[in-house]
Coordinates of C-alpha atoms in Angstrom, one line a residue:
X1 CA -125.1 -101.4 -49.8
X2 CA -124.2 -103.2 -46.7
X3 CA -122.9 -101.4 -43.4
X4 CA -120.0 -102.1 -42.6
X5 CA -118.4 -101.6 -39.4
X6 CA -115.1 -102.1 -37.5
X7 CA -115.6 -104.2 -34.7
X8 CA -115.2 -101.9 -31.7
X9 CA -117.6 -99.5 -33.7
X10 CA -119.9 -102.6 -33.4
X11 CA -120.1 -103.5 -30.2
X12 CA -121.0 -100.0 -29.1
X13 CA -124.1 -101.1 -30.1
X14 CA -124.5 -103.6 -27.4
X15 CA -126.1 -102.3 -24.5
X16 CA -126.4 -102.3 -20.3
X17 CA -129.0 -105.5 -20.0
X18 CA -129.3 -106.4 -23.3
X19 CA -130.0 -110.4 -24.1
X20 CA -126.9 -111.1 -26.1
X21 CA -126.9 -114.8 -28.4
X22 CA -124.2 -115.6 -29.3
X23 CA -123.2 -118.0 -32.2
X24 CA -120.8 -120.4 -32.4
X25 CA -119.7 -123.9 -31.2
X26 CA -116.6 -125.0 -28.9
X27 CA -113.4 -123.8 -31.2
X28 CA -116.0 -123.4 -34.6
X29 CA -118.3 -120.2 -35.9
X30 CA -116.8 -118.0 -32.8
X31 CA -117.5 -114.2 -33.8
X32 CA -113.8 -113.8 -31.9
X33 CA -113.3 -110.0 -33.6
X34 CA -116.7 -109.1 -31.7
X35 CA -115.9 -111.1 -28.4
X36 CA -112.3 -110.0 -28.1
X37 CA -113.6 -106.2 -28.8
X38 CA -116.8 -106.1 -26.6
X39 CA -114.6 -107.7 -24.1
X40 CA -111.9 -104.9 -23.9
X41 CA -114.6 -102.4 -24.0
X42 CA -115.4 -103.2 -20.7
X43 CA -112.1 -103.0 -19.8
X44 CA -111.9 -99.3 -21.0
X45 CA -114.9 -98.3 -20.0
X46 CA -116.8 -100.6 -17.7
X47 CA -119.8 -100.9 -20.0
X48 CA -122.1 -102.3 -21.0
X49 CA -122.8 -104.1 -17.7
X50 CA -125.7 -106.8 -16.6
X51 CA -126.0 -108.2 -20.4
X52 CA -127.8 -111.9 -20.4
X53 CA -125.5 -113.4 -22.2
X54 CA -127.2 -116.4 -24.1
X55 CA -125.4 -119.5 -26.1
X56 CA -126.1 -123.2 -27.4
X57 CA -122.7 -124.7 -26.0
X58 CA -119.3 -123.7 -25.2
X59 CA -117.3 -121.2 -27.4
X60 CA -113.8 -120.4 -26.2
X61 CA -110.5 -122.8 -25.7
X62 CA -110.5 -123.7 -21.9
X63 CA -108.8 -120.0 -20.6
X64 CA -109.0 -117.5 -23.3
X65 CA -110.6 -117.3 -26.7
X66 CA -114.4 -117.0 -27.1
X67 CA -116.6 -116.6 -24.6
X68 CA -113.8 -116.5 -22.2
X69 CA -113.7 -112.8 -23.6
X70 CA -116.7 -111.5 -21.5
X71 CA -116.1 -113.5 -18.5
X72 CA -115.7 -110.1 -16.2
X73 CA -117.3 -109.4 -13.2
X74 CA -120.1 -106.9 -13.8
X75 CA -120.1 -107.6 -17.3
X76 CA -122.6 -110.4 -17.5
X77 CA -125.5 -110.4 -15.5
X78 CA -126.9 -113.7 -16.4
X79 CA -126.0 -116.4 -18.7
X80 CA -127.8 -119.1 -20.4
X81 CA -125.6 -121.9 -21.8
X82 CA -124.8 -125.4 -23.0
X83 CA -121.6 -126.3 -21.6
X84 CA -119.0 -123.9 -19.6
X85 CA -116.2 -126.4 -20.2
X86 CA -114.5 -124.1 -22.4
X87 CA -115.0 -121.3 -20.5
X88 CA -113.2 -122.0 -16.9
X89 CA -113.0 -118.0 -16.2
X90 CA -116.7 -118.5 -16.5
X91 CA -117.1 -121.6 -14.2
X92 CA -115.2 -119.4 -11.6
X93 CA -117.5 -116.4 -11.6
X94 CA -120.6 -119.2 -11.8
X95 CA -119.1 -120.5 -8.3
X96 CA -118.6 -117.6 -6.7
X97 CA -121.5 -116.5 -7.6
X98 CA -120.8 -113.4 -9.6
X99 CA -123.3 -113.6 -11.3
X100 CA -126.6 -115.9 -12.3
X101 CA -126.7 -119.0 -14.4
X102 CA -128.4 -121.5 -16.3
X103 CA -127.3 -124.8 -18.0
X104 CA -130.1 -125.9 -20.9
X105 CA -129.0 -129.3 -22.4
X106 CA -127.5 -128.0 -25.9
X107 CA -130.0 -129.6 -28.0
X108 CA -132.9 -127.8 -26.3
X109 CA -131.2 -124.3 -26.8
X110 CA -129.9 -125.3 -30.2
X111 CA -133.8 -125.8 -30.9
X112 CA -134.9 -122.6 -28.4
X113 CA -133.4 -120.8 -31.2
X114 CA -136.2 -121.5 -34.1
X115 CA -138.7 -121.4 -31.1
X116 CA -137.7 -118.2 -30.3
X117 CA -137.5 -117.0 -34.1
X118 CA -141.1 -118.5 -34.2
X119 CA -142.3 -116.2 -31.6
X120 CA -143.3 -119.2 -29.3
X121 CA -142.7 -119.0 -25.6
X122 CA -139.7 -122.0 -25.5
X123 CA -139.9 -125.7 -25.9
X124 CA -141.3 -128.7 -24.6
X125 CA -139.8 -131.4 -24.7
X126 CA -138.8 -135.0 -22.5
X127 CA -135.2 -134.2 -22.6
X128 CA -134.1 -133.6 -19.0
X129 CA -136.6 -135.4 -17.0
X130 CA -135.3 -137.2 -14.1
X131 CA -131.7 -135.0 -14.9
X132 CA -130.5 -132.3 -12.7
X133 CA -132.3 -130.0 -15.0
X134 CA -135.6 -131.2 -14.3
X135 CA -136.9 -128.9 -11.9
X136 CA -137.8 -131.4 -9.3
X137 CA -134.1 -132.0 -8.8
X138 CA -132.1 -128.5 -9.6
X139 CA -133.9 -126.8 -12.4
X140 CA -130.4 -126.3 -14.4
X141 CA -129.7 -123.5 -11.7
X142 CA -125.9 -123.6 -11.7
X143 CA -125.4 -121.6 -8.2
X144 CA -127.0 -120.2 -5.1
X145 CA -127.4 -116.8 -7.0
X146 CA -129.6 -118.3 -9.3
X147 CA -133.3 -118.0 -8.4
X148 CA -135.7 -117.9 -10.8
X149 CA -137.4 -120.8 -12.6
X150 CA -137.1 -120.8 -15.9
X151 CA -137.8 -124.4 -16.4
X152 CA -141.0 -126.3 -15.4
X153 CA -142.7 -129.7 -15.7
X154 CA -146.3 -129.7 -17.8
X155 CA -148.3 -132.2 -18.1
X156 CA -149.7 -133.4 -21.5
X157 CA -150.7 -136.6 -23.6
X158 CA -150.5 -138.2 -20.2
X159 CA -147.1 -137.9 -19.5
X160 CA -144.7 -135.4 -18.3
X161 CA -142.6 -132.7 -20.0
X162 CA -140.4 -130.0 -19.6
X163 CA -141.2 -126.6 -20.3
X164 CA -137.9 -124.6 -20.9
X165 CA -137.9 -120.7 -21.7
X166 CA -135.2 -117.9 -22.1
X167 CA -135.8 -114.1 -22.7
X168 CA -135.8 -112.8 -26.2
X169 CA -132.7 -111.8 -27.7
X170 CA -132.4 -108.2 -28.8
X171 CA -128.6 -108.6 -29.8
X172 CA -126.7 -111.5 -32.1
X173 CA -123.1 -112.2 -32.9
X174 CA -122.8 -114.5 -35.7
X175 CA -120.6 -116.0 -38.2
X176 CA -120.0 -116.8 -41.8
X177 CA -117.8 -116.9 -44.9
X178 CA -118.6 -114.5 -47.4
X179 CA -120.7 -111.6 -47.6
X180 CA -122.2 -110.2 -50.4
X181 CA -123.2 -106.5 -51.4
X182 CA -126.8 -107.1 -50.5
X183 CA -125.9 -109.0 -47.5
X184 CA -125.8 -112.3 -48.3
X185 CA -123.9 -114.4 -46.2
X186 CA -122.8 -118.0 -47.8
X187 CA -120.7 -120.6 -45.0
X188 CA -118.0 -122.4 -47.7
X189 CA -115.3 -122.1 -45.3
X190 CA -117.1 -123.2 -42.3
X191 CA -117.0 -126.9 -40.2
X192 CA -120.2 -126.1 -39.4
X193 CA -123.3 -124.1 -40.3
X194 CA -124.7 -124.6 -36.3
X195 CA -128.1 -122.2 -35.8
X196 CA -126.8 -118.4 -37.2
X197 CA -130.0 -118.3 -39.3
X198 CA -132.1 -119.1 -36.3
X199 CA -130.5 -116.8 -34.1
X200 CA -130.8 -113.7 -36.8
X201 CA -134.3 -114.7 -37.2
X202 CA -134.9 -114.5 -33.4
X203 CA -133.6 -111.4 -33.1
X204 CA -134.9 -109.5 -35.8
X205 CA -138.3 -110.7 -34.6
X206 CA -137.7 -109.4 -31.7
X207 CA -136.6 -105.9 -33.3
X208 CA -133.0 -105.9 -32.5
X209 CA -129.6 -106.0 -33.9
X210 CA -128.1 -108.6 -35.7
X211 CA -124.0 -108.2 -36.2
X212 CA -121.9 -110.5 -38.3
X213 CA -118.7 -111.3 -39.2
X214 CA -117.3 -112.8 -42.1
X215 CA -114.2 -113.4 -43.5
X216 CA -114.3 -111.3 -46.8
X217 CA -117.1 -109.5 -49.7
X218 CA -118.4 -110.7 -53.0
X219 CA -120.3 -108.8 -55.5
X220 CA -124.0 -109.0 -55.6
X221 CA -125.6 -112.0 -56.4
X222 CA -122.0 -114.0 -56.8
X223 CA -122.8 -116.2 -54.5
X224 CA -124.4 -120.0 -54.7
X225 CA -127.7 -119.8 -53.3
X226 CA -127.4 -123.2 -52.3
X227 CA -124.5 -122.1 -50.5
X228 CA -125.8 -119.0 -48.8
X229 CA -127.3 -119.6 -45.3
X230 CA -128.3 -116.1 -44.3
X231 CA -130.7 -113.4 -46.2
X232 CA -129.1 -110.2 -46.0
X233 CA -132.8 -108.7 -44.7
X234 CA -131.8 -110.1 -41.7
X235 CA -128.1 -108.6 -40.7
X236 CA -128.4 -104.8 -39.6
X237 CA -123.8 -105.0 -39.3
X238 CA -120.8 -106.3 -40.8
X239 CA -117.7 -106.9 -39.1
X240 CA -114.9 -108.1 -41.5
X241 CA -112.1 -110.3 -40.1
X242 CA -110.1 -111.7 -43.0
X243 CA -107.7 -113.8 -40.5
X244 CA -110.9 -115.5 -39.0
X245 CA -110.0 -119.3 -38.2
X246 CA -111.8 -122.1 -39.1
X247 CA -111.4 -124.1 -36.0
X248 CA -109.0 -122.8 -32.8
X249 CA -106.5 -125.0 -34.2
X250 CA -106.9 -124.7 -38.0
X251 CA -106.7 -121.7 -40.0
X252 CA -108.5 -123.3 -42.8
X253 CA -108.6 -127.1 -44.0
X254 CA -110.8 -127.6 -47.3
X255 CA -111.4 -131.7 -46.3
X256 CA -113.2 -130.2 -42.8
X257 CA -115.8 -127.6 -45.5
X258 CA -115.9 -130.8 -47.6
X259 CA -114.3 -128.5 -50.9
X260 CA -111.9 -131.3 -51.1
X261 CA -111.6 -134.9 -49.6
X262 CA -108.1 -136.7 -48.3
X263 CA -107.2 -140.3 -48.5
X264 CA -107.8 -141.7 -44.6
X265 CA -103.9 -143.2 -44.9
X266 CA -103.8 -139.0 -44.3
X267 CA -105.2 -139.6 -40.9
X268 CA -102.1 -141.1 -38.7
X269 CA -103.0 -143.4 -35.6
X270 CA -102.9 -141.6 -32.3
X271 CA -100.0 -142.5 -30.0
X272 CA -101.1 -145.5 -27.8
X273 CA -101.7 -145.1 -24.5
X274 CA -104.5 -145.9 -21.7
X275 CA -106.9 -143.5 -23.4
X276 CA -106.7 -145.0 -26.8
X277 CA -107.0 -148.6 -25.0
X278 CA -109.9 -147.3 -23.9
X279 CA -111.7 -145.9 -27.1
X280 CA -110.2 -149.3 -28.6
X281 CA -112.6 -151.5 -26.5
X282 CA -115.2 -148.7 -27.2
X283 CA -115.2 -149.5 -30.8
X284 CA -115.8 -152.9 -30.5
X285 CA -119.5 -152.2 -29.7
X286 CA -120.0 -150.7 -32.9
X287 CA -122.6 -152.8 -34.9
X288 CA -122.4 -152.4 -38.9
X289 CA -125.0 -149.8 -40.3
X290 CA -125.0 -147.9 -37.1
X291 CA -125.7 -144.4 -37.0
X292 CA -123.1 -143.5 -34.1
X293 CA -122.6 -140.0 -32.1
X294 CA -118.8 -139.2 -30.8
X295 CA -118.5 -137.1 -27.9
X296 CA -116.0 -135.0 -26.4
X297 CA -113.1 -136.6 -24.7
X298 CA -112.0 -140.5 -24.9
X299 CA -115.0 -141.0 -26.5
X300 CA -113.6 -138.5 -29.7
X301 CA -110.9 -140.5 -30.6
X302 CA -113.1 -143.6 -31.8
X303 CA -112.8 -142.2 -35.0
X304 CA -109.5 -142.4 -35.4
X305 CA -109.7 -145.7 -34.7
X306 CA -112.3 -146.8 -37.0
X307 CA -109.7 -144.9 -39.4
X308 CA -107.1 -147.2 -38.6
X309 CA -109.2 -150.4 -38.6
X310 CA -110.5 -149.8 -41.6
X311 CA -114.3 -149.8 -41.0
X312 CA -115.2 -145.9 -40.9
X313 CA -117.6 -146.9 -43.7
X314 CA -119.6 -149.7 -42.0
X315 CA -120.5 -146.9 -39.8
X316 CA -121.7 -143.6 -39.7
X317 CA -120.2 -141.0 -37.7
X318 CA -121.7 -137.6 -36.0
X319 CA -121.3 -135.0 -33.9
X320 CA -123.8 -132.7 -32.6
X321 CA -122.9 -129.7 -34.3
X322 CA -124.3 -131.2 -37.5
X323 CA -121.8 -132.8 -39.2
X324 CA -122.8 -135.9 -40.5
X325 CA -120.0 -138.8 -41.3
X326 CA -116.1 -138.8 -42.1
X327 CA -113.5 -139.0 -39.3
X328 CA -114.8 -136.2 -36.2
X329 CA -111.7 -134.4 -34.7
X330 CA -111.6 -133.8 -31.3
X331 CA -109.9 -131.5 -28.9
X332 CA -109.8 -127.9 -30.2
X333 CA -111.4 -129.4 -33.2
X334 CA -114.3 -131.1 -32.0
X335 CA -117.4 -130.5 -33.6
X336 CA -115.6 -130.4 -37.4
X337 CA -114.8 -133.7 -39.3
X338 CA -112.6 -134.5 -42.0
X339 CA -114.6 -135.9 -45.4
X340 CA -118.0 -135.1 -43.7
X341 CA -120.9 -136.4 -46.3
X342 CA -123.5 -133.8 -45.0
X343 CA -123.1 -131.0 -42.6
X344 CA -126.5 -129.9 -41.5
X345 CA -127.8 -127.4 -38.7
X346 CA -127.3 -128.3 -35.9
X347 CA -131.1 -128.1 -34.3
X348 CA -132.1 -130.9 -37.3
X349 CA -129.1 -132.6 -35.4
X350 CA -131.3 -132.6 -32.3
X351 CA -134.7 -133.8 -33.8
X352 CA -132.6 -137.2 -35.0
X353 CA -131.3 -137.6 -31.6
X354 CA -134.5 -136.6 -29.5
X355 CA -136.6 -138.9 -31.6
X356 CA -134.4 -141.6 -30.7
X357 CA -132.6 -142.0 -34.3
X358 CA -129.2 -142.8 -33.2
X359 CA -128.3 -146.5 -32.6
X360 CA -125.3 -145.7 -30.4
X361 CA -123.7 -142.7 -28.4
X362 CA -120.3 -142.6 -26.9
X363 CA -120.0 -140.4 -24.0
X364 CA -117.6 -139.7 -21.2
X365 CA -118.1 -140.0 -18.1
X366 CA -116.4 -138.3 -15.0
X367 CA -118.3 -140.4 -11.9
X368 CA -120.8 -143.5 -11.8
X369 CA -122.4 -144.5 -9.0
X370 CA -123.4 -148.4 -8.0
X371 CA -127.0 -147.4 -9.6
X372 CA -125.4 -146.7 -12.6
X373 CA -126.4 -142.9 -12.6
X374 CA -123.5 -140.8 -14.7
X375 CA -122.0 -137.2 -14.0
X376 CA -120.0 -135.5 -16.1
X377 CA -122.0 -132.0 -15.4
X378 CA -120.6 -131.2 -11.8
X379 CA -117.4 -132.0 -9.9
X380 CA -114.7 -131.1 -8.0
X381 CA -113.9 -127.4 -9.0
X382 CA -115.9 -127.7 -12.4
X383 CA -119.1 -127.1 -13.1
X384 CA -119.1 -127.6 -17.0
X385 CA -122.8 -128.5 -17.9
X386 CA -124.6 -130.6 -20.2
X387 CA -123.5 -130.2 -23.9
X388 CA -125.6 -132.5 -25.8
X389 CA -124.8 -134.8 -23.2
X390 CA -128.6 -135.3 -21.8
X391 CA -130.4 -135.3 -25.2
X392 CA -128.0 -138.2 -26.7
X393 CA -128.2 -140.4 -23.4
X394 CA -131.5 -140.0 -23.0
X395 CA -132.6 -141.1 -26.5
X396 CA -130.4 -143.8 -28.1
X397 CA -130.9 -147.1 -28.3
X398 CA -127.6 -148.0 -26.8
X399 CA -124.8 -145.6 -25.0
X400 CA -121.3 -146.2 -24.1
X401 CA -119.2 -144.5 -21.2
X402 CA -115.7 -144.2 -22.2
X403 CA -113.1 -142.7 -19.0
X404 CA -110.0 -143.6 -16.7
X405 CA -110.8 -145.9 -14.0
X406 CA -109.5 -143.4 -11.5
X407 CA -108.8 -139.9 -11.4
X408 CA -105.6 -137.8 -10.9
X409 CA -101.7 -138.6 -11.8
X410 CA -101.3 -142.4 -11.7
X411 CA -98.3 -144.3 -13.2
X412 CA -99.8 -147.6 -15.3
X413 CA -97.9 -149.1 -17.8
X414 CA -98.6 -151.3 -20.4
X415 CA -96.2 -154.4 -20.9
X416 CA -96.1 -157.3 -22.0
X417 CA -99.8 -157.2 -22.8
X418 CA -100.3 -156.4 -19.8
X419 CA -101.5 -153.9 -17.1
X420 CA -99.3 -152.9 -14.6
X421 CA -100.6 -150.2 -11.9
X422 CA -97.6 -149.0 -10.3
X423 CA -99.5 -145.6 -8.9
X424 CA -103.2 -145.4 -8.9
X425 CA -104.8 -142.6 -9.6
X426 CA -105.7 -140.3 -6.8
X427 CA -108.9 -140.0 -6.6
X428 CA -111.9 -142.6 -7.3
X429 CA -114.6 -141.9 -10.3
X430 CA -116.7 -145.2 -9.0
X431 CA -118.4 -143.7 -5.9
X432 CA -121.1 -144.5 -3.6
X433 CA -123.2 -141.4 -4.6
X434 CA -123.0 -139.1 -8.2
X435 CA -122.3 -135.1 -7.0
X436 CA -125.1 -134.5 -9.8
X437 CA -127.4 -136.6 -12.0
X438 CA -126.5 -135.9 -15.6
X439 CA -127.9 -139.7 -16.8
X440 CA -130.6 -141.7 -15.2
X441 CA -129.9 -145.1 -14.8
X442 CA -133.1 -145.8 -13.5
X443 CA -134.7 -144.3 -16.7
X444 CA -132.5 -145.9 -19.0
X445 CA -133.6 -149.4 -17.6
X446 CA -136.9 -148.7 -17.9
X447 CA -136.3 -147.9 -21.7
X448 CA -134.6 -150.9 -22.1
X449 CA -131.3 -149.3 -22.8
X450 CA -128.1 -151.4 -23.4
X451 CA -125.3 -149.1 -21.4
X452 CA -121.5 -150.2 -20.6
X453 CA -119.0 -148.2 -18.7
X454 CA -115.6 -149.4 -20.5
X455 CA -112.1 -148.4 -18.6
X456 CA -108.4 -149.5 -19.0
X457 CA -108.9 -152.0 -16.4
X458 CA -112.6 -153.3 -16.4
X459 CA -116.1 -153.5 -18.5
X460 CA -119.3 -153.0 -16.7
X461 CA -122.6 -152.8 -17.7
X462 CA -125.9 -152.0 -16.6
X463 CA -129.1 -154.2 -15.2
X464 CA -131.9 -153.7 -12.9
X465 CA -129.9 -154.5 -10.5
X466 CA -127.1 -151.5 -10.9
X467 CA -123.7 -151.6 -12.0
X468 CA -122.4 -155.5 -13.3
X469 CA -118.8 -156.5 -14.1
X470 CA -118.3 -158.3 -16.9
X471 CA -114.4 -157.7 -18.1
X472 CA -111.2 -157.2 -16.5
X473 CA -108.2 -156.2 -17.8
X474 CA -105.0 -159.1 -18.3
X475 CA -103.0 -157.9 -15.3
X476 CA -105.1 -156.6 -13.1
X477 CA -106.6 -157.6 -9.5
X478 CA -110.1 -157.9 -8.8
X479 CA -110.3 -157.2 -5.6
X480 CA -106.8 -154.6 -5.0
X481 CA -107.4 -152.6 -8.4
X482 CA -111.1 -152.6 -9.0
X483 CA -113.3 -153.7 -6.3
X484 CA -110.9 -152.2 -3.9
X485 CA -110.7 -148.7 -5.8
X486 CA -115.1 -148.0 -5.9
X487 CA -117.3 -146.2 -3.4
X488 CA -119.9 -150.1 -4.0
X489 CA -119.4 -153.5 -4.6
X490 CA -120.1 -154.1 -8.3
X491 CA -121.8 -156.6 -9.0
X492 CA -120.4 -160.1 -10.6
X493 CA -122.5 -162.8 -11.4
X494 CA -119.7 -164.7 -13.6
X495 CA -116.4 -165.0 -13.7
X496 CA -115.1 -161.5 -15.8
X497 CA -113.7 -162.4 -19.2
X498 CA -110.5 -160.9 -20.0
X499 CA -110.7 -158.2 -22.3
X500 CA -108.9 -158.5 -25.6
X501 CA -105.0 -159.3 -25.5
X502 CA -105.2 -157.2 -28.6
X503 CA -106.5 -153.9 -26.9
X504 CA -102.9 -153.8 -25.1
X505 CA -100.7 -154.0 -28.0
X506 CA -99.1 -151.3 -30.2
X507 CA -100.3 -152.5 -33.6
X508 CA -103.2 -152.5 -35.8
X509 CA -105.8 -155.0 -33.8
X510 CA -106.8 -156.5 -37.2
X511 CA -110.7 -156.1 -37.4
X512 CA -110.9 -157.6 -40.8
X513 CA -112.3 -154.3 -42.5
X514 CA -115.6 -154.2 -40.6
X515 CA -116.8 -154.3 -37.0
X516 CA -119.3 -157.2 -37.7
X517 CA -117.3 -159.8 -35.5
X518 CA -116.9 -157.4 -32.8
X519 CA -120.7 -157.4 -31.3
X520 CA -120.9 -160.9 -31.9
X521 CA -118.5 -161.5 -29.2
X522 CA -121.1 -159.9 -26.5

């Protein structure tokens, strides 16, 4: 029979510097029963302290949930993540440097995992280079309190590489559905199946403690073995948590675990505004047959579009986590999809994207320089790290920045099909210098790399010369609201086209079904 535990039984079995993994991904897979309990053990008690606290991206919803759980001073001596941007009590102990930290793009954790489990000493891989993780630039050291390097260049097959490596986990939170009496673990309720296996694997090769939670028990051998995900060899602990959520926002929705599919007319078109003008004009470089990746932000709510247009199937959809076509969510349900055809782990996610499968990625940006270089990593107060950011950029054939022209509260309305800046933003995203490389212009030319930077207001894209306008919104002023609001003069070599009257009203554009006619206009 299984152990069972209650969950502040089990994390009494986490220790003072023990390498915690974590599983989970944004708002999906969180072990919350084991975060929220180890997290008010320290409260009571002040232990365990100086844990490295390891994890492939962000798990938490911006100020509480998840991760945001251990983010107390003394508690965590080191982490090692993806992406803090679900995790601001995090960013502020990472700036005032409360402790030591690390940002690994998420694909090259997501695949440290197996590595780990493997018993090799990390991975190697191009993903990075010429990034501020390459250590030549910042090594992925998020703050002055971070010393050591665990990332270094190696030279093989005539070329460079990076060499990442993490300690060895001797502790794992994980996640699934259903557990049976031997163990068993099966992920039928789950958006995603992300890397639990990997992460069990690496820590029981290690010879530590694996602890996870599920929603509820099944007798033994009841459960699909096509639908089980996890040997029961390789869980030590069980924490049950019938109320466990799907998602942050969703208790449980069958269409996102693919037990039952809903008509798209489900799927209701977001409310119009500058953002979805902007994911609008995005769309329109989709190609039929492409194999497309959605990221967070602006660049999410393409799929809702495609919904509303009528061409999701000309395309296929996916998001790093795994899951593989349908219409992504976004916000506190990024990472999930309703209808998904496949949902697969996430690191065989990674190898598609690293060997340069995808034929487009849409990504966010938060500041471009005249070069065309892209941060989204570090600014201002944040300091939210990669995500799969780098290993998508770096290795599709073309990539679309999606984000506001300007920063801050502005008041632009949309009227008459037009653009009317009343109040810009207050702060400018086009500057003379990025705070942090998180794409390399100069390495995406030398790839031959299509990239364009879409806005409410203007179109660039990229040469070898840097950053080229090519569209302007109806509306607007060249020099007053674009030119006027950058850190560089862009440059113009023709006249900007307007960008589609139809981007700037309410209704349906009309794509005819497909997005064929919609490349063959650039």
């Amino acid at each position: 029979m299984i152990s069972i535990l209650t969950s502040r039984d089990a994390v009494k079995l986490v220790k003072s510097n023990d390498v915690l993994f974590v599983g989970g991904n944004g708002g999906m897979g969180s072990p919350e029963a084991l975060l929220a309990a180890l997290g008010q053990r320290f409260l009571g008690s002040g232990k365990p302290r100086g844990i490295t606290l390891a994890h492939v991206t962000g798990i938490g919803a911006v100020t509480e949930k998840g991760l945001c759980h251990l983010a107390q001073d003394g508690l965590v001596g080191c982490v090692i993540g993806g992406n803090f941007g679900l995790q601001l009590p995090f960013m502020e102990l990472i700036r005032n440097n409360r402790l030591r930290a690390y940002n690994f793009p998420q694909g090259v954790i997501s695949q440290m995992t197996r590595a780990l489990a493997s018993g090799q000493p990390g991975v190697i891989t191009h993903v990075g280079l010429d990034t501020y993780v390459d250590p030549r630039l910042e090594g992925g050291k998020m703050n002055d309190a971070t010393k050591d390097d665990l990332i270094e260049v190696v030279g093989m097959a005539g070329q460079d590489w990076l060499f990442y490596r993490m300690p060895r986990p001797n502790v794992a939170f994980i996640r699934g559905t259903t557990a049976d009496e031997d163990g068993y673990v099966s992920m039928e309720h789950e958006a995603s199946t992300r890397e639990d296996l990997s992460i069990a694997q690496a820590v029981k090769s290690n010879g530590g403690i694996v602890i996870c939670q599920v929603k509820r028990l099944a007798r033994r051998g009841t459960l699909h073995p096509q639908l089980v995900k996890i040997p029961g060899y390789l869980i030590d602990h069980f924490v049950i948590d019938p109320d466990q959520m799907q998602t942050y926002a969703t208790s449980y929705d069958p269409s996102r675990s693919g037990e039952t599919k809903v008509p798209l007319t489900d799927i209701s078109p977001d409310p119009f505004s500058l953002k979805r003008i902007i994911a609008r004009r995005a769309a329109m470089e989709l190609r039929p047959g492409d194999v497309v990746n959605l990221g967070v932000g602006i660049s999410a709510m393409i799929s809702n579009v495609a919904a509303e247009e009528g061409f999701s199937d000309d395309v296929t959809l996916t998001v790093e986590s795994g899951v593989i076509g349908g219409i992504p969510g976004y916000g506190r349900e990024f990472g999930s999809a309703v209808n998904p055809r496949v949902i697969v782990d996430q690191p065989y996610q990674f190898d598609f994207y690293d060997g340069g499968g995808l034929d487009c990625a849409f990504v966010s940006f938060a500041e471009v320089d005249g070069e065309g270089n892209v941060n989204v990593t570090r600014f201002g107060n944040r300091a939210d790290g990669a995500g799969g950011f780098i290993n998508i950029t770096q290795n599709t054939k073309r990539v679309v920045f999606s984000g506001l022209f300007t920063g801050g509260k502005s008041d632009i309305l949309v009227e008459d099909g037009k653009l009317h800046i009343r109040t810009d933003g207050n702060f400018d995203k086009f500057v003379g210098s990025v705070g942090q490389i998180s794409f390399s212009a100069r390495r995406a030319v030398k790839k031959g790399m299509k990239v364009i930077y879409v806005t409410e207001r203007a179109v660039f894209e990229l040469s070898e010369a840097g950053l080229t306008l090519i569209e302007i919104a109806p509306g607007v002023r060249l020099r007053e609201d674009v030119i006027g609001r950058m850190g560089f003069e862009p440059i113009i070599r023709d006249t900007p086209k307007p960008m589609d009257l139809r981007l700037f009203a309410v209704e349906r554009m009309g794509l005819n079904g497909n997005c064929s006619n919609l490349a063959e206009r650039r």
